[in-house]
Amino acid sequence: MTRSTCPYCGVGCGVILTPVANGIRVKGDPDHPANHGRLCSKGTALGETVGLSGRLTTPLVKGVETNWDAALDLVAARFRDTIARHGPDSVAFYLSGQMLTEDYYVANKLMKGFIGSANVDTNSRLCMASTVAGHTRAFGADTVPGTYEDLDQADLVVLVGSNLAWCHPVLWQRVEAAKTTRGTKIVVIDPRRSVTADAADLHLPLSPGADVAVFNRLLAAIADRGLTDAGYLTHIEGAEAAVAAARADLAETGVAAALLDRFIDLWCATPRVVTVFSQGVNQSTSGTDKVNAILNCHLATGRIGRPGMGPFSVTGQPNAMGGREVGGLANQLACHLALENPDHRRAVGRFWNATRMADRPGLKAVDLFRAVGDGRIKALWIIHTNPAVTLPEADAVRAAIAGCDFIVVSDVTGATDTARLAHVLLPAAAWAEKSGTVTNSDRTISRQRQVIAAPGQARPDWWMLAQVAQRMGFAGFDWPGPAAIFREHAALSGIAGRFGRDFDISGKARISDAAYEVMDPFRWPFTAQRQGGRFFADGLFFTPDRRGRMVAVTSRPPAAMPSEKRPLRLNTGRIRDQWHTMTRTERAARLNRHLGEPFIDLHPADALQLGVAPFGLAEVTSDHGRAVLRVVLTDRVGRGQAFAPMHWSGETAPTGRVDALVPGALDPVSGQPELKAATVSVVPFPARWFAFAASAHEFTPGSAYWARRVTESGYAAELADLTAPPDIEAFARRLFDLPEAQVIRSDDHARGLATLALVDRGRIGALLFSGPAPVALARDAIIARSGAPVLPGSLAPRARADQPDNGPVVCACTGIGRNRITAAAQAGACDVAAIARATGAGSNCGACRPEIAALVAAISSPTPSPAIAAE
Ligand code: SF4
């Protein structure tokens, strides 16, 4: 039994891992302060993601297996030669919030202290950069003031641009618990009526990008009602200008006046208020201003750093905070020290014995890949991330990577859109195979511990980076293990502490290997004088004069406005059960059962006008790319708006690469791209043939549209094409690579439906259901037939009489589907708790509870809501 940390989101839940015969048994750690034993669907399914299928286990150079010495020598030589010929800014690292702090530290030290460039950026740029910039403008440092306990102690939780129930489910459980125990009110500010909004006391469906206008209205009301905290404002600069700017900001919010007034009244009347914000705020061309608009309201009222009060950014990634601590962004140094400050640079350089310190910021993510595209960057090392899918203008980014002189990718798999373009592929240890630390959204540093051996030649990232550094001739990279790196990082933070910076864990600088091994989670700062808690209640900030700043901000619209050519505003985001580009979550079959293919949410009235049909396919086009997505009609999005998730890639649905649609428009301060306000056109995709395929074995469709997923019995895929295959039997044999299989076939000539079972050695090797329109099927029941003997009803589109039809999965933790929940509701279970008692659904992580509530409401209401009917 080993204590570790969930490697997905920024909540940073503690897990207890026990290796078992077919993987790892996972349960929530009751002693971890982030989750107290709770886990969400993704964390619960962690043990199902550790198999060796698809793992990269050997270094590859141009696709040919080699050994570590040859691969590392090549990487070191190509970086050294490129730097010698073109200078240090001709090379770059692109890192990930998935990396452990120790890995991050080594990459940052190598690039900024020895290569002499700051071209080291991270996918946290896509996630949190606007918060970093907003914090730094207001506080003088990138400090998260609050803690998770504040969520337990708040009387009002305002969620801005955050679908907390799906994206940070364990924090959502804490908010739900506070609502139950102390009556905490919940307000959701989001253009989309997310499942989180369903459970809120108040939902403000603001116009996309109108967050500054909403919080400026609030700030003006605070000032007008005399609710500013005069005592606290003696610690703050800029209050007058910020209030004047707020009063002058008359931009439309899109929220009905009465609703906005109710929110303002509630906020003003509730001292214990926590404003939680996430990607809906950050991923914007005015993201930094949005952050400061929120911070302004808390600073004006002194509602910061005290129990149950404060602005609270929740990070998307498991170690976005650790990356920020080591200085993993191109405009940071280390330990929250400033790259532009010569004293800070000198001190860090001395500490590192640096041979060539970077002296100016490097390229931020979007600009970095533009430099790859135009040849300024000639050697790039990408670690644990998939920029060919996740960067805006993803098709152009993919082309830039493909055209770069030298690409190194270290990852756990070579089967990603990015890894397939690498010249050198380095096999990395996965989350359960390596050791180090991560920092969650409330500054709690937790150990991630190795629990199983890395397969083949897979190695941790810090080791690869340190090996390359040594082979480039640099000293100071010969650590025996992650504990030594942690000690060095902690000691460096002591220098930051002496400069009066916030990040100081020097109290851990002498930790022994044995103590590091058993180190409990702790929240920084961690010094002899100060440990753990909240920041800024004392009115002391990290600016030169120790005063905080209210920043005057004014509303700005998103970079692109809808037009006749691109009439819809596209919002992108996550779904409940998938993580990033699905390289891990896709391996857990149960996580693929909730929402199994890429889709676009459209308002029914827009869909009618555009001529796209529910469950049909839509072709979505922007000035930068194209996608084909399944149509879901729902009033969760307003007229003129659309939503599509960002998870699918060339590996799982080649036309589902949603970030190919998104422009690379940037926040001028943070460099964060506007991932939630693309403008697109939508037309019906002219498919004339649709199919559902299930197989006991992996297969790769080649049709114009396909989306494939792992299932409990193999693989399944949705397919569509412009014309039907002329010979469906030959097509099926090729598709499933079963040339000798016996084909059992059933045709409904009137409706043009053809159903085929390919029987291989007496068992169903694969099934194909096809027709001229999307086919209604009991998909889970059909998937269960793969690999089973042929029985009467094996070709039926519905579940057999002896097979209960669970319906589409609602609760991923228990696998309970819509049909069972509906049946329980019809039998008298009248609320979420009763459904949990009757079926188990909703009894674990709670992320599905809003959906269950909606299903129950639909049963008890004579007219189900359009959203439920559509979904
Ligand atoms: S909320 Fe879920 S994904 Fe996030 S850390 Fe906890 S278990 Fe992992």
mmCIF file with all atom_site columns, C-alpha atoms and ligand atoms in Angstrom, residues 6 8-9 11-13 39-40 42-43 169-170, ligand 1:
data_model
loop_
_atom_site.group_PDB
_atom_site.id
_atom_site.type_symbol
_atom_site.label_atom_id
_atom_site.label_alt_id
_atom_site.label_comp_id
_atom_site.label_asym_id
_atom_site.label_entity_id
_atom_site.label_seq_id
_atom_site.pdbx_PDB_ins_code
_atom_site.Cartn_x
_atom_site.Cartn_y
_atom_site.Cartn_z
_atom_site.occupancy
_atom_site.B_iso_or_equiv
_atom_site.pdbx_formal_charge
_atom_site.auth_seq_id
_atom_site.auth_comp_id
_atom_site.auth_asym_id
_atom_site.auth_atom_id
_atom_site.pdbx_PDB_model_num
ATOM   1  C  CA  . CYS A 1 6   ? -3.926  11.611 -8.438  1.00 0.00 ? 6   CYS A CA  1
ATOM   2  C  CA  . TYR A 1 8   ? -5.131  14.494 -13.256 1.00 0.00 ? 8   TYR A CA  1
ATOM   3  C  CA  . CYS A 1 9   ? -6.552  17.802 -12.114 1.00 0.00 ? 9   CYS A CA  1
ATOM   4  C  CA  . VAL A 1 11  ? -7.417  19.450 -6.881  1.00 0.00 ? 11  VAL A CA  1
ATOM   5  C  CA  . GLY A 1 12  ? -4.505  17.111 -6.102  1.00 0.00 ? 12  GLY A CA  1
ATOM   6  C  CA  . CYS A 1 13  ? -6.391  14.326 -4.361  1.00 0.00 ? 13  CYS A CA  1
ATOM   7  C  CA  . LEU A 1 39  ? -12.209 10.665 -5.527  1.00 0.00 ? 39  LEU A CA  1
ATOM   8  C  CA  . CYS A 1 40  ? -13.974 11.490 -8.784  1.00 0.00 ? 40  CYS A CA  1
ATOM   9  C  CA  . LYS A 1 42  ? -11.288 9.730  -13.256 1.00 0.00 ? 42  LYS A CA  1
ATOM   10 C  CA  . GLY A 1 43  ? -9.400  9.144  -10.017 1.00 0.00 ? 43  GLY A CA  1
ATOM   11 C  CA  . PRO A 1 169 ? -15.441 17.202 -8.867  1.00 0.00 ? 169 PRO A CA  1
ATOM   12 C  CA  . VAL A 1 170 ? -13.916 16.720 -5.428  1.00 0.00 ? 170 VAL A CA  1
HETATM 13 S  S1  . SF4 B 2 .   ? -10.887 15.652 -8.498  1.00 0.00 ? 1   SF4 B S1  1
HETATM 14 FE FE1 . SF4 B 2 .   ? -10.678 13.719 -9.632  1.00 0.00 ? 1   SF4 B FE1 1
HETATM 15 S  S2  . SF4 B 2 .   ? -9.212  14.147 -11.280 1.00 0.00 ? 1   SF4 B S2  1
HETATM 16 FE FE2 . SF4 B 2 .   ? -9.030  15.784 -9.768  1.00 0.00 ? 1   SF4 B FE2 1
HETATM 17 S  S3  . SF4 B 2 .   ? -7.353  15.123 -8.448  1.00 0.00 ? 1   SF4 B S3  1
HETATM 18 FE FE3 . SF4 B 2 .   ? -9.280  14.439 -7.483  1.00 0.00 ? 1   SF4 B FE3 1
HETATM 19 S  S4  . SF4 B 2 .   ? -9.616  12.357 -8.193  1.00 0.00 ? 1   SF4 B S4  1
HETATM 20 FE FE4 . SF4 B 2 .   ? -8.061  13.287 -9.541  1.00 0.00 ? 1   SF4 B FE4 1
#
